[in-house]
Amino acid sequence: MKEITRAAIAILLIAGILLYVVNIMEKSSATSGGGTISVYNWGEYIDPELIKQFEKETNISVVYETFDSNESMMTKIEQGGTTYDVAVPSEYAIEKMKENKLLQPIDHALIPNLKNIDPYFLDLPFDPGNEYSIPYFWGTVGIAFNPTLLDGQTFESWNDLWDPSLEQEVILVDSAREVIGLGLNSLGYSLNSTDMDELREATDKLKTMGPNVKAIIGDEIVEMMRREEAAVAVIWSGQAADVMWVNEDIDFVVPEEGSNLWFDNMIIPKTADNVEGAHAFINFMLDPEVAAQNADYVGYSTPNEKAIALMDPEVTEDKRFYPPEELRERLEVYENLGLEMLGTYNELFLEFKMDMEN
Amino acid sequence: MAKLSKSAKIYLILVFAVLYAPIFYLIFYSFNSGGTMASFEGFTWEHYGAVFNDTRLLIILMNTVIIALLSSLFSTAIGVLGAIGIVFLRNRKTRNTVLSLNTILIVSPDVIIGASFLILFTLIGVKLGFASVLISHIAFSIPIVVIMVLPKLQEMSTSLIDAATDLGASKRDILTRVIIPYIKPGIFAGFFLALTYSLDDFAVTFFVTGNGFSTLSIEIYSMARAGITLTINALSALIFVVTLGLVLGYYFFNQRTGQSPGTGGAKL
C-alpha cells in the first residue's frame, strides 16, 4: 500500500509541476489587457511569427487551433462548447454555414485593409458582397506532371490525360466535383453544369480514360509525386506547390479549357466571443506586408494585390500559381448545386470508379 | 525456457524488424537537412532545435503528458475500487451483467464514445478543453483498469480475507493491508495500460478538445494536410528515446531490488 501511495503522490507531483510549467509558458507567450481571440485554421496554414506580431501590436492574445477538414470544423462550430472568433473554411463550406446560420456579418468599416484585395476575388457567387467572408488564400485545380518520367511530354489541355502513352500513369484526386468537373471541362462545359445530358457525356468520356488511371486517392498524392511513383496527377495548386518545392522536375499546369477556382476565406462564427478582436485579426491578415510574409511561408496564392507587389516577382509572375487574366476568365468557382444535384455528382463519380475496377 | 530453433529465431527477428523499421526510418530522417522525407541530404540537429523553440508544440506535448498521468491515476483509483466491488457482488447474474457492461465499453469504437461525450458535454454545458478531455480519458480508461485488476482479485483466495477478519482486522485494514498489496501487480499493469491508452488516443480526444487545448495526436493529424514537418520526426525520436530510457531504467531497477511492481509481477 505504501508503495502505491508513494507512486500516486509522485505522479500527482509530476503532473502538478508540468501544469505549472505550461501555465508559465502560456503566460509568457500571452499578452495581457487586450483580451483573447481564438483562431481556427487548417494545419500549417499561417506563419507562426505573424501570430506573435499580431499579439504584440494589438495586445490581444491568440489561442490558435487547427482542423483538417471543412466538415469537422463545421461540426465543432455547430456543436458549440468552444467559441472560435475566426475560422477559415472553403467557399462551399461558407455557403453551407450561411444556410445553417452559423455566421455573423462582417463589419467592413472595421476592415480598412479590404481595399488591398484584388477586386477579382471579391463579391463572388458564394458570398455576394462579402457579407460574411474575407478571402485568405486561393488556388486552382490542375495537372501536375513529371516530364523526366514521361520523355519530356507536356500538358496543356485536360484532353492530354487521355493520351494512350499514359497507360497506368495518371492519379486522380478522390473527389466527385473535381473529377466530374475535369470531364465537363474537357468537353467545354461548365463545372457547375446541372444538365443531365452534359453530365452523362462527361462521365462516359471519363470512363474511356480508364486504362490510364493508376489510382484515385487523397492526400497521399503529394508523397507519391515526390517519390516519383506517379508521373501525372490531377491536384490542387497548393499541393502542387508543395510537390514542386521538393522535386524540381515536377511542373504544374492549369489546362487551357479552364478549371476550378477555390478559396479559403476568413469568417466570424455566430458563437464568437470577441467580435472586435476577430475583426482586428482579419484586418491584420490583410495588411500587405503581413499577407506577403504569410504567402511566402504557406506557399499558396494570395488574393492581396498590394502584397503581390511586395513579393518576389519570380513567384508572383509564375503563371501556374498566379494565372494571367485571360486564363482567369476561364476559371470557375463551385456553386452550391443543392443536395440533390450533389448526389447526382457523387453517383456518377461512383459509377466511374466502379467502371475502373472492371 | 527451451532454446528457440533457428527458423523461429529468424521469424522473431523478422517480426521485430517490421515493428521497428518505421520508427527507425522516421528517426533517421529527423536528422535530414533536406527538409522533407523525400531524400536524405545531410546531417543536421536543426529539427531538434526547432522542437525546443516551438513553444506551442512543447505546451501541447506537456498537455498530453499531464492528461495521460492524471487520467490514468484517477481511472486506476476508480477502476480498482470498481473491480473490488464487482468481485464481491453476491448475485452471479448481476455480476455478469456489470462485467458485460464493462466489456461493451472496451470493445465499442472510440469514435462512438467520442461523439457521445461531445454530445453530453455540449448538452450539460461543459466547456470543451482540459476538463472535458481529462474526464473522457478517465472514463474510457476505467474499464481497462477493471479488466487488468479482476484476474488478480479472482485469483486471491477468500480465506485470506477470512483469516484477516478472524485476527480482528477492520474493513479498512482488509482493503489496505490485504487486498491492495495482493493485487498490486494488477494495479500497476492497469495504470500503465491506461497511460498508453491516453497517450495515443486520437478518436475520443478529437471530439472533445476545444478552446485552444490540443494533444499531440490531434496536432499531428491536423498537420497532415500540409505535410508533416521533420520537427515531428525529431519530437517522435525524442519521445522514443525517453520511453526507451524509462523501460531500461525500470528493468535495471527491478533487477537490483529484485522486486517487480509492474506488469510481469511474480506470482504469489
mmCIF file with all atom_site columns, N, CA and C in Angstrom, chain A residues 1 3-4 8 11-12 14-15 18-19 21-22 25-26 42-45 63-66 68 72 76 79-83 227 242 246 264, chain B residues 25 36-37 55-56 58-59 62 65-66 69-70 73 122 127-128 176 180 184 187 191 206-207 209-212 219 221-222 225-226 229 261:
data_model
loop_
_atom_site.group_PDB
_atom_site.id
_atom_site.type_symbol
_atom_site.label_atom_id
_atom_site.label_alt_id
_atom_site.label_comp_id
_atom_site.label_asym_id
_atom_site.label_entity_id
_atom_site.label_seq_id
_atom_site.pdbx_PDB_ins_code
_atom_site.Cartn_x
_atom_site.Cartn_y
_atom_site.Cartn_z
_atom_site.occupancy
_atom_site.B_iso_or_equiv
_atom_site.pdbx_formal_charge
_atom_site.auth_seq_id
_atom_site.auth_comp_id
_atom_site.auth_asym_id
_atom_site.auth_atom_id
_atom_site.pdbx_PDB_model_num
ATOM 1   N N  . MET A 1 1   ? 0.823   -1.203 0.000   1.00 0.00 ? 1   MET A N  1
ATOM 2   C CA . MET A 1 1   ? 0.000   0.000  0.000   1.00 0.00 ? 1   MET A CA 1
ATOM 3   C C  . MET A 1 1   ? 0.859   1.255  0.000   1.00 0.00 ? 1   MET A C  1
ATOM 4   N N  . GLU A 1 3   ? 3.769   1.683  -1.172  1.00 0.00 ? 3   GLU A N  1
ATOM 5   C CA . GLU A 1 3   ? 4.387   1.900  -2.484  1.00 0.00 ? 3   GLU A CA 1
ATOM 6   C C  . GLU A 1 3   ? 3.408   2.582  -3.429  1.00 0.00 ? 3   GLU A C  1
ATOM 7   N N  . ILE A 1 4   ? 2.161   2.113  -3.385  1.00 0.00 ? 4   ILE A N  1
ATOM 8   C CA . ILE A 1 4   ? 1.145   2.671  -4.259  1.00 0.00 ? 4   ILE A CA 1
ATOM 9   C C  . ILE A 1 4   ? 0.879   4.129  -3.911  1.00 0.00 ? 4   ILE A C  1
ATOM 10  N N  . ALA A 1 8   ? 1.475   7.244  -6.351  1.00 0.00 ? 8   ALA A N  1
ATOM 11  C CA . ALA A 1 8   ? 0.398   8.180  -6.687  1.00 0.00 ? 8   ALA A CA 1
ATOM 12  C C  . ALA A 1 8   ? 0.821   9.615  -6.397  1.00 0.00 ? 8   ALA A C  1
ATOM 13  N N  . ILE A 1 11  ? 3.224   10.816 -9.036  1.00 0.00 ? 11  ILE A N  1
ATOM 14  C CA . ILE A 1 11  ? 2.553   11.143 -10.303 1.00 0.00 ? 11  ILE A CA 1
ATOM 15  C C  . ILE A 1 11  ? 1.848   12.490 -10.193 1.00 0.00 ? 11  ILE A C  1
ATOM 16  N N  . LEU A 1 12  ? 1.162   12.699 -9.068  1.00 0.00 ? 12  LEU A N  1
ATOM 17  C CA . LEU A 1 12  ? 0.485   13.978 -8.874  1.00 0.00 ? 12  LEU A CA 1
ATOM 18  C C  . LEU A 1 12  ? 1.481   15.123 -8.897  1.00 0.00 ? 12  LEU A C  1
ATOM 19  N N  . ILE A 1 14  ? 4.463   15.224 -10.380 1.00 0.00 ? 14  ILE A N  1
ATOM 20  C CA . ILE A 1 14  ? 4.968   15.451 -11.741 1.00 0.00 ? 14  ILE A CA 1
ATOM 21  C C  . ILE A 1 14  ? 3.931   16.215 -12.562 1.00 0.00 ? 14  ILE A C  1
ATOM 22  N N  . ALA A 1 15  ? 2.673   15.756 -12.475 1.00 0.00 ? 15  ALA A N  1
ATOM 23  C CA . ALA A 1 15  ? 1.621   16.414 -13.231 1.00 0.00 ? 15  ALA A CA 1
ATOM 24  C C  . ALA A 1 15  ? 1.484   17.875 -12.801 1.00 0.00 ? 15  ALA A C  1
ATOM 25  N N  . LEU A 1 18  ? 4.336   19.931 -14.200 1.00 0.00 ? 18  LEU A N  1
ATOM 26  C CA . LEU A 1 18  ? 4.130   20.162 -15.640 1.00 0.00 ? 18  LEU A CA 1
ATOM 27  C C  . LEU A 1 18  ? 3.049   21.222 -15.867 1.00 0.00 ? 18  LEU A C  1
ATOM 28  N N  . LEU A 1 19  ? 1.978   21.120 -15.093 1.00 0.00 ? 19  LEU A N  1
ATOM 29  C CA . LEU A 1 19  ? 0.897   22.109 -15.220 1.00 0.00 ? 19  LEU A CA 1
ATOM 30  C C  . LEU A 1 19  ? 1.427   23.513 -14.953 1.00 0.00 ? 19  LEU A C  1
ATOM 31  N N  . VAL A 1 21  ? 4.519   24.554 -15.270 1.00 0.00 ? 21  VAL A N  1
ATOM 32  C CA . VAL A 1 21  ? 5.386   24.978 -16.379 1.00 0.00 ? 21  VAL A CA 1
ATOM 33  C C  . VAL A 1 21  ? 4.542   25.440 -17.570 1.00 0.00 ? 21  VAL A C  1
ATOM 34  N N  . VAL A 1 22  ? 3.497   24.657 -17.885 1.00 0.00 ? 22  VAL A N  1
ATOM 35  C CA . VAL A 1 22  ? 2.634   25.035 -19.005 1.00 0.00 ? 22  VAL A CA 1
ATOM 36  C C  . VAL A 1 22  ? 2.021   26.414 -18.771 1.00 0.00 ? 22  VAL A C  1
ATOM 37  N N  . MET A 1 25  ? 4.581   29.041 -19.365 1.00 0.00 ? 25  MET A N  1
ATOM 38  C CA . MET A 1 25  ? 4.862   29.192 -20.793 1.00 0.00 ? 25  MET A CA 1
ATOM 39  C C  . MET A 1 25  ? 3.724   29.920 -21.488 1.00 0.00 ? 25  MET A C  1
ATOM 40  N N  . GLU A 1 26  ? 2.503   29.573 -21.088 1.00 0.00 ? 26  GLU A N  1
ATOM 41  C CA . GLU A 1 26  ? 1.362   30.223 -21.727 1.00 0.00 ? 26  GLU A CA 1
ATOM 42  C C  . GLU A 1 26  ? 1.317   31.697 -21.383 1.00 0.00 ? 26  GLU A C  1
ATOM 43  N N  . TRP A 1 42  ? -6.678  25.740 -40.820 1.00 0.00 ? 42  TRP A N  1
ATOM 44  C CA . TRP A 1 42  ? -6.102  24.497 -41.321 1.00 0.00 ? 42  TRP A CA 1
ATOM 45  C C  . TRP A 1 42  ? -4.702  24.316 -40.740 1.00 0.00 ? 42  TRP A C  1
ATOM 46  N N  . GLY A 1 43  ? -4.234  23.075 -40.675 1.00 0.00 ? 43  GLY A N  1
ATOM 47  C CA . GLY A 1 43  ? -2.878  22.826 -40.197 1.00 0.00 ? 43  GLY A CA 1
ATOM 48  C C  . GLY A 1 43  ? -1.854  23.496 -41.114 1.00 0.00 ? 43  GLY A C  1
ATOM 49  N N  . GLU A 1 44  ? -0.798  24.070 -40.505 1.00 0.00 ? 44  GLU A N  1
ATOM 50  C CA . GLU A 1 44  ? 0.304   24.674 -41.270 1.00 0.00 ? 44  GLU A CA 1
ATOM 51  C C  . GLU A 1 44  ? -0.191  25.710 -42.278 1.00 0.00 ? 44  GLU A C  1
ATOM 52  N N  . TYR A 1 45  ? -1.099  26.550 -41.849 1.00 0.00 ? 45  TYR A N  1
ATOM 53  C CA . TYR A 1 45  ? -1.709  27.465 -42.817 1.00 0.00 ? 45  TYR A CA 1
ATOM 54  C C  . TYR A 1 45  ? -1.487  28.916 -42.427 1.00 0.00 ? 45  TYR A C  1
ATOM 55  N N  . VAL A 1 63  ? -5.452  32.366 -29.207 1.00 0.00 ? 63  VAL A N  1
ATOM 56  C CA . VAL A 1 63  ? -5.488  30.924 -28.981 1.00 0.00 ? 63  VAL A CA 1
ATOM 57  C C  . VAL A 1 63  ? -5.643  30.312 -30.361 1.00 0.00 ? 63  VAL A C  1
ATOM 58  N N  . TYR A 1 64  ? -4.648  29.524 -30.771 1.00 0.00 ? 64  TYR A N  1
ATOM 59  C CA . TYR A 1 64  ? -4.646  29.051 -32.145 1.00 0.00 ? 64  TYR A CA 1
ATOM 60  C C  . TYR A 1 64  ? -4.916  27.558 -32.189 1.00 0.00 ? 64  TYR A C  1
ATOM 61  N N  . GLU A 1 65  ? -5.898  27.186 -32.983 1.00 0.00 ? 65  GLU A N  1
ATOM 62  C CA . GLU A 1 65  ? -6.253  25.769 -33.068 1.00 0.00 ? 65  GLU A CA 1
ATOM 63  C C  . GLU A 1 65  ? -6.361  25.375 -34.536 1.00 0.00 ? 65  GLU A C  1
ATOM 64  N N  . THR A 1 66  ? -6.135  24.096 -34.817 1.00 0.00 ? 66  THR A N  1
ATOM 65  C CA . THR A 1 66  ? -6.153  23.679 -36.220 1.00 0.00 ? 66  THR A CA 1
ATOM 66  C C  . THR A 1 66  ? -7.182  22.597 -36.475 1.00 0.00 ? 66  THR A C  1
ATOM 67  N N  . ASP A 1 68  ? -8.641  19.779 -39.890 1.00 0.00 ? 68  ASP A N  1
ATOM 68  C CA . ASP A 1 68  ? -8.142  19.136 -41.099 1.00 0.00 ? 68  ASP A CA 1
ATOM 69  C C  . ASP A 1 68  ? -9.182  19.053 -42.195 1.00 0.00 ? 68  ASP A C  1
ATOM 70  N N  . SER A 1 72  ? -15.255 18.715 -40.317 1.00 0.00 ? 72  SER A N  1
ATOM 71  C CA . SER A 1 72  ? -15.027 18.608 -38.881 1.00 0.00 ? 72  SER A CA 1
ATOM 72  C C  . SER A 1 72  ? -15.080 19.994 -38.237 1.00 0.00 ? 72  SER A C  1
ATOM 73  N N  . LYS A 1 76  ? -17.677 21.159 -35.189 1.00 0.00 ? 76  LYS A N  1
ATOM 74  C CA . LYS A 1 76  ? -17.226 21.758 -33.929 1.00 0.00 ? 76  LYS A CA 1
ATOM 75  C C  . LYS A 1 76  ? -17.944 23.073 -33.674 1.00 0.00 ? 76  LYS A C  1
ATOM 76  N N  . GLN A 1 79  ? -21.731 22.417 -32.860 1.00 0.00 ? 79  GLN A N  1
ATOM 77  C CA . GLN A 1 79  ? -21.985 21.797 -31.564 1.00 0.00 ? 79  GLN A CA 1
ATOM 78  C C  . GLN A 1 79  ? -21.822 22.769 -30.413 1.00 0.00 ? 79  GLN A C  1
ATOM 79  N N  . GLY A 1 80  ? -21.046 23.823 -30.630 1.00 0.00 ? 80  GLY A N  1
ATOM 80  C CA . GLY A 1 80  ? -20.771 24.741 -29.540 1.00 0.00 ? 80  GLY A CA 1
ATOM 81  C C  . GLY A 1 80  ? -19.806 24.107 -28.554 1.00 0.00 ? 80  GLY A C  1
ATOM 82  N N  . GLY A 1 81  ? -19.787 24.630 -27.309 1.00 0.00 ? 81  GLY A N  1
ATOM 83  C CA . GLY A 1 81  ? -18.877 24.089 -26.308 1.00 0.00 ? 81  GLY A CA 1
ATOM 84  C C  . GLY A 1 81  ? -17.511 24.719 -26.398 1.00 0.00 ? 81  GLY A C  1
ATOM 85  N N  . THR A 1 82  ? -17.251 25.340 -27.530 1.00 0.00 ? 82  THR A N  1
ATOM 86  C CA . THR A 1 82  ? -15.997 26.050 -27.679 1.00 0.00 ? 82  THR A CA 1
ATOM 87  C C  . THR A 1 82  ? -16.297 27.246 -28.557 1.00 0.00 ? 82  THR A C  1
ATOM 88  N N  . THR A 1 83  ? -15.664 28.358 -28.270 1.00 0.00 ? 83  THR A N  1
ATOM 89  C CA . THR A 1 83  ? -16.004 29.550 -29.047 1.00 0.00 ? 83  THR A CA 1
ATOM 90  C C  . THR A 1 83  ? -14.824 29.963 -29.902 1.00 0.00 ? 83  THR A C  1
ATOM 91  N N  . ARG A 1 227 ? 7.980   11.026 -54.608 1.00 0.00 ? 227 ARG A N  1
ATOM 92  C CA . ARG A 1 227 ? 8.805   9.824  -54.733 1.00 0.00 ? 227 ARG A CA 1
ATOM 93  C C  . ARG A 1 227 ? 8.862   9.292  -56.150 1.00 0.00 ? 227 ARG A C  1
ATOM 94  N N  . ASP A 1 242 ? 3.631   22.361 -53.060 1.00 0.00 ? 242 ASP A N  1
ATOM 95  C CA . ASP A 1 242 ? 4.376   21.540 -52.106 1.00 0.00 ? 242 ASP A CA 1
ATOM 96  C C  . ASP A 1 242 ? 5.263   20.531 -52.824 1.00 0.00 ? 242 ASP A C  1
ATOM 97  N N  . VAL A 1 246 ? 9.833   20.244 -53.396 1.00 0.00 ? 246 VAL A N  1
ATOM 98  C CA . VAL A 1 246 ? 10.792  19.188 -53.076 1.00 0.00 ? 246 VAL A CA 1
ATOM 99  C C  . VAL A 1 246 ? 11.315  18.448 -54.296 1.00 0.00 ? 246 VAL A C  1
ATOM 100 N N  . ASP A 1 264 ? -10.139 29.824 -49.722 1.00 0.00 ? 264 ASP A N  1
ATOM 101 C CA . ASP A 1 264 ? -10.331 29.682 -48.294 1.00 0.00 ? 264 ASP A CA 1
ATOM 102 C C  . ASP A 1 264 ? -10.525 31.095 -47.769 1.00 0.00 ? 264 ASP A C  1
ATOM 103 N N  . TYR B 2 25  ? 13.125  4.443  -39.372 1.00 0.00 ? 25  TYR B N  1
ATOM 104 C CA . TYR B 2 25  ? 13.059  5.222  -40.609 1.00 0.00 ? 25  TYR B CA 1
ATOM 105 C C  . TYR B 2 25  ? 12.741  6.679  -40.285 1.00 0.00 ? 25  TYR B C  1
ATOM 106 N N  . THR B 2 36  ? 12.487  17.486 -46.055 1.00 0.00 ? 36  THR B N  1
ATOM 107 C CA . THR B 2 36  ? 11.380  16.552 -46.251 1.00 0.00 ? 36  THR B CA 1
ATOM 108 C C  . THR B 2 36  ? 11.913  15.136 -46.134 1.00 0.00 ? 36  THR B C  1
ATOM 109 N N  . MET B 2 37  ? 10.984  14.174 -46.245 1.00 0.00 ? 37  MET B N  1
ATOM 110 C CA . MET B 2 37  ? 11.413  12.789 -46.145 1.00 0.00 ? 37  MET B CA 1
ATOM 111 C C  . MET B 2 37  ? 11.682  12.187 -47.518 1.00 0.00 ? 37  MET B C  1
ATOM 112 N N  . THR B 2 55  ? 7.225   26.872 -28.800 1.00 0.00 ? 55  THR B N  1
ATOM 113 C CA . THR B 2 55  ? 6.544   26.871 -27.501 1.00 0.00 ? 55  THR B CA 1
ATOM 114 C C  . THR B 2 55  ? 5.211   26.146 -27.580 1.00 0.00 ? 55  THR B C  1
ATOM 115 N N  . ARG B 2 56  ? 4.492   26.392 -28.676 1.00 0.00 ? 56  ARG B N  1
ATOM 116 C CA . ARG B 2 56  ? 3.172   25.801 -28.820 1.00 0.00 ? 56  ARG B CA 1
ATOM 117 C C  . ARG B 2 56  ? 3.248   24.271 -28.815 1.00 0.00 ? 56  ARG B C  1
ATOM 118 N N  . LEU B 2 58  ? 5.622   22.446 -27.539 1.00 0.00 ? 58  LEU B N  1
ATOM 119 C CA . LEU B 2 58  ? 6.039   21.965 -26.220 1.00 0.00 ? 58  LEU B CA 1
ATOM 120 C C  . LEU B 2 58  ? 4.863   21.963 -25.251 1.00 0.00 ? 58  LEU B C  1
ATOM 121 N N  . ILE B 2 59  ? 4.049   23.025 -25.330 1.00 0.00 ? 59  ILE B N  1
ATOM 122 C CA . ILE B 2 59  ? 2.872   23.079 -24.454 1.00 0.00 ? 59  ILE B CA 1
ATOM 123 C C  . ILE B 2 59  ? 1.956   21.903 -24.762 1.00 0.00 ? 59  ILE B C  1
ATOM 124 N N  . MET B 2 62  ? 3.372   18.751 -23.324 1.00 0.00 ? 62  MET B N  1
ATOM 125 C CA . MET B 2 62  ? 3.201   18.654 -21.875 1.00 0.00 ? 62  MET B CA 1
ATOM 126 C C  . MET B 2 62  ? 1.749   18.398 -21.524 1.00 0.00 ? 62  MET B C  1
ATOM 127 N N  . VAL B 2 65  ? 1.099   14.779 -21.781 1.00 0.00 ? 65  VAL B N  1
ATOM 128 C CA . VAL B 2 65  ? 1.634   14.004 -20.665 1.00 0.00 ? 65  VAL B CA 1
ATOM 129 C C  . VAL B 2 65  ? 0.799   14.223 -19.403 1.00 0.00 ? 65  VAL B C  1
ATOM 130 N N  . ILE B 2 66  ? 0.415   15.473 -19.167 1.00 0.00 ? 66  ILE B N  1
ATOM 131 C CA . ILE B 2 66  ? -0.385  15.767 -17.972 1.00 0.00 ? 66  ILE B CA 1
ATOM 132 C C  . ILE B 2 66  ? -1.695  14.990 -18.018 1.00 0.00 ? 66  ILE B C  1
ATOM 133 N N  . LEU B 2 69  ? -1.033  11.267 -17.376 1.00 0.00 ? 69  LEU B N  1
ATOM 134 C CA . LEU B 2 69  ? -0.719  10.936 -15.981 1.00 0.00 ? 69  LEU B CA 1
ATOM 135 C C  . LEU B 2 69  ? -1.956  11.041 -15.103 1.00 0.00 ? 69  LEU B C  1
ATOM 136 N N  . LEU B 2 70  ? -2.639  12.179 -15.194 1.00 0.00 ? 70  LEU B N  1
ATOM 137 C CA . LEU B 2 70  ? -3.781  12.389 -14.314 1.00 0.00 ? 70  LEU B CA 1
ATOM 138 C C  . LEU B 2 70  ? -4.906  11.408 -14.624 1.00 0.00 ? 70  LEU B C  1
ATOM 139 N N  . LEU B 2 73  ? -4.068  7.981  -13.419 1.00 0.00 ? 73  LEU B N  1
ATOM 140 C CA . LEU B 2 73  ? -4.090  7.908  -11.953 1.00 0.00 ? 73  LEU B CA 1
ATOM 141 C C  . LEU B 2 73  ? -5.524  7.785  -11.436 1.00 0.00 ? 73  LEU B C  1
ATOM 142 N N  . THR B 2 122 ? -21.740 19.105 -24.537 1.00 0.00 ? 122 THR B N  1
ATOM 143 C CA . THR B 2 122 ? -22.397 20.314 -25.037 1.00 0.00 ? 122 THR B CA 1
ATOM 144 C C  . THR B 2 122 ? -23.803 20.427 -24.452 1.00 0.00 ? 122 THR B C  1
ATOM 145 N N  . LYS B 2 127 ? -17.533 23.351 -20.851 1.00 0.00 ? 127 LYS B N  1
ATOM 146 C CA . LYS B 2 127 ? -16.718 23.956 -21.893 1.00 0.00 ? 127 LYS B CA 1
ATOM 147 C C  . LYS B 2 127 ? -15.671 22.950 -22.361 1.00 0.00 ? 127 LYS B C  1
ATOM 148 N N  . LEU B 2 128 ? -15.539 22.796 -23.655 1.00 0.00 ? 128 LEU B N  1
ATOM 149 C CA . LEU B 2 128 ? -14.555 21.838 -24.160 1.00 0.00 ? 128 LEU B CA 1
ATOM 150 C C  . LEU B 2 128 ? -13.155 22.361 -23.880 1.00 0.00 ? 128 LEU B C  1
ATOM 151 N N  . THR B 2 176 ? -6.682  -2.133 2.733   1.00 0.00 ? 176 THR B N  1
ATOM 152 C CA . THR B 2 176 ? -5.359  -1.554 2.503   1.00 0.00 ? 176 THR B CA 1
ATOM 153 C C  . THR B 2 176 ? -4.218  -2.507 2.807   1.00 0.00 ? 176 THR B C  1
ATOM 154 N N  . ILE B 2 180 ? -5.280  -4.805 -1.445  1.00 0.00 ? 180 ILE B N  1
ATOM 155 C CA . ILE B 2 180 ? -4.480  -3.959 -2.356  1.00 0.00 ? 180 ILE B CA 1
ATOM 156 C C  . ILE B 2 180 ? -3.050  -4.450 -2.515  1.00 0.00 ? 180 ILE B C  1
ATOM 157 N N  . LYS B 2 184 ? -1.448  -5.652 -6.227  1.00 0.00 ? 184 LYS B N  1
ATOM 158 C CA . LYS B 2 184 ? -0.563  -4.576 -6.672  1.00 0.00 ? 184 LYS B CA 1
ATOM 159 C C  . LYS B 2 184 ? -0.086  -4.722 -8.127  1.00 0.00 ? 184 LYS B C  1
ATOM 160 N N  . ILE B 2 187 ? -2.703  -3.603 -10.390 1.00 0.00 ? 187 ILE B N  1
ATOM 161 C CA . ILE B 2 187 ? -2.929  -2.154 -10.338 1.00 0.00 ? 187 ILE B CA 1
ATOM 162 C C  . ILE B 2 187 ? -1.913  -1.429 -11.219 1.00 0.00 ? 187 ILE B C  1
ATOM 163 N N  . PHE B 2 191 ? -2.563  0.735  -14.522 1.00 0.00 ? 191 PHE B N  1
ATOM 164 C CA . PHE B 2 191 ? -2.126  2.115  -14.637 1.00 0.00 ? 191 PHE B CA 1
ATOM 165 C C  . PHE B 2 191 ? -1.347  2.338  -15.935 1.00 0.00 ? 191 PHE B C  1
ATOM 166 N N  . PHE B 2 206 ? -10.300 13.866 -30.269 1.00 0.00 ? 206 PHE B N  1
ATOM 167 C CA . PHE B 2 206 ? -10.665 14.656 -31.434 1.00 0.00 ? 206 PHE B CA 1
ATOM 168 C C  . PHE B 2 206 ? -12.007 15.362 -31.232 1.00 0.00 ? 206 PHE B C  1
ATOM 169 N N  . PHE B 2 207 ? -12.948 14.643 -30.618 1.00 0.00 ? 207 PHE B N  1
ATOM 170 C CA . PHE B 2 207 ? -14.277 15.222 -30.442 1.00 0.00 ? 207 PHE B CA 1
ATOM 171 C C  . PHE B 2 207 ? -14.343 16.215 -29.296 1.00 0.00 ? 207 PHE B C  1
ATOM 172 N N  . THR B 2 209 ? -11.846 18.061 -27.694 1.00 0.00 ? 209 THR B N  1
ATOM 173 C CA . THR B 2 209 ? -10.936 19.185 -27.467 1.00 0.00 ? 209 THR B CA 1
ATOM 174 C C  . THR B 2 209 ? -11.600 20.467 -27.928 1.00 0.00 ? 209 THR B C  1
ATOM 175 N N  . GLY B 2 210 ? -11.045 21.558 -27.491 1.00 0.00 ? 210 GLY B N  1
ATOM 176 C CA . GLY B 2 210 ? -11.563 22.847 -27.928 1.00 0.00 ? 210 GLY B CA 1
ATOM 177 C C  . GLY B 2 210 ? -10.875 23.957 -27.167 1.00 0.00 ? 210 GLY B C  1
ATOM 178 N N  . ASN B 2 211 ? -11.207 25.176 -27.508 1.00 0.00 ? 211 ASN B N  1
ATOM 179 C CA . ASN B 2 211 ? -10.665 26.354 -26.836 1.00 0.00 ? 211 ASN B CA 1
ATOM 180 C C  . ASN B 2 211 ? -9.138  26.339 -26.747 1.00 0.00 ? 211 ASN B C  1
ATOM 181 N N  . GLY B 2 212 ? -8.510  25.918 -27.804 1.00 0.00 ? 212 GLY B N  1
ATOM 182 C CA . GLY B 2 212 ? -7.059  26.011 -27.853 1.00 0.00 ? 212 GLY B CA 1
ATOM 183 C C  . GLY B 2 212 ? -6.338  24.856 -27.186 1.00 0.00 ? 212 GLY B C  1
ATOM 184 N N  . GLU B 2 219 ? -2.751  17.315 -32.993 1.00 0.00 ? 219 GLU B N  1
ATOM 185 C CA . GLU B 2 219 ? -1.911  18.300 -33.678 1.00 0.00 ? 219 GLU B CA 1
ATOM 186 C C  . GLU B 2 219 ? -1.262  17.677 -34.917 1.00 0.00 ? 219 GLU B C  1
ATOM 187 N N  . TYR B 2 221 ? -2.235  15.116 -36.595 1.00 0.00 ? 221 TYR B N  1
ATOM 188 C CA . TYR B 2 221 ? -3.255  14.820 -37.602 1.00 0.00 ? 221 TYR B CA 1
ATOM 189 C C  . TYR B 2 221 ? -3.612  16.068 -38.413 1.00 0.00 ? 221 TYR B C  1
ATOM 190 N N  . SER B 2 222 ? -3.747  17.194 -37.716 1.00 0.00 ? 222 SER B N  1
ATOM 191 C CA . SER B 2 222 ? -4.101  18.426 -38.424 1.00 0.00 ? 222 SER B CA 1
ATOM 192 C C  . SER B 2 222 ? -3.006  18.851 -39.387 1.00 0.00 ? 222 SER B C  1
ATOM 193 N N  . ARG B 2 225 ? -2.433  17.554 -43.666 1.00 0.00 ? 225 ARG B N  1
ATOM 194 C CA . ARG B 2 225 ? -2.837  18.119 -44.942 1.00 0.00 ? 225 ARG B CA 1
ATOM 195 C C  . ARG B 2 225 ? -1.687  18.849 -45.620 1.00 0.00 ? 225 ARG B C  1
ATOM 196 N N  . ALA B 2 226 ? -0.977  19.640 -44.858 1.00 0.00 ? 226 ALA B N  1
ATOM 197 C CA . ALA B 2 226 ? 0.083   20.439 -45.463 1.00 0.00 ? 226 ALA B CA 1
ATOM 198 C C  . ALA B 2 226 ? 1.415   19.707 -45.440 1.00 0.00 ? 226 ALA B C  1
ATOM 199 N N  . THR B 2 229 ? 5.975   18.084 -40.861 1.00 0.00 ? 229 THR B N  1
ATOM 200 C CA . THR B 2 229 ? 7.339   18.593 -40.932 1.00 0.00 ? 229 THR B CA 1
ATOM 201 C C  . THR B 2 229 ? 8.275   17.677 -40.158 1.00 0.00 ? 229 THR B C  1
ATOM 202 N N  . PRO B 2 261 ? 7.209   -4.529 -9.430  1.00 0.00 ? 261 PRO B N  1
ATOM 203 C CA . PRO B 2 261 ? 5.923   -3.870 -9.210  1.00 0.00 ? 261 PRO B CA 1
ATOM 204 C C  . PRO B 2 261 ? 5.081   -3.766 -10.481 1.00 0.00 ? 261 PRO B C  1
#
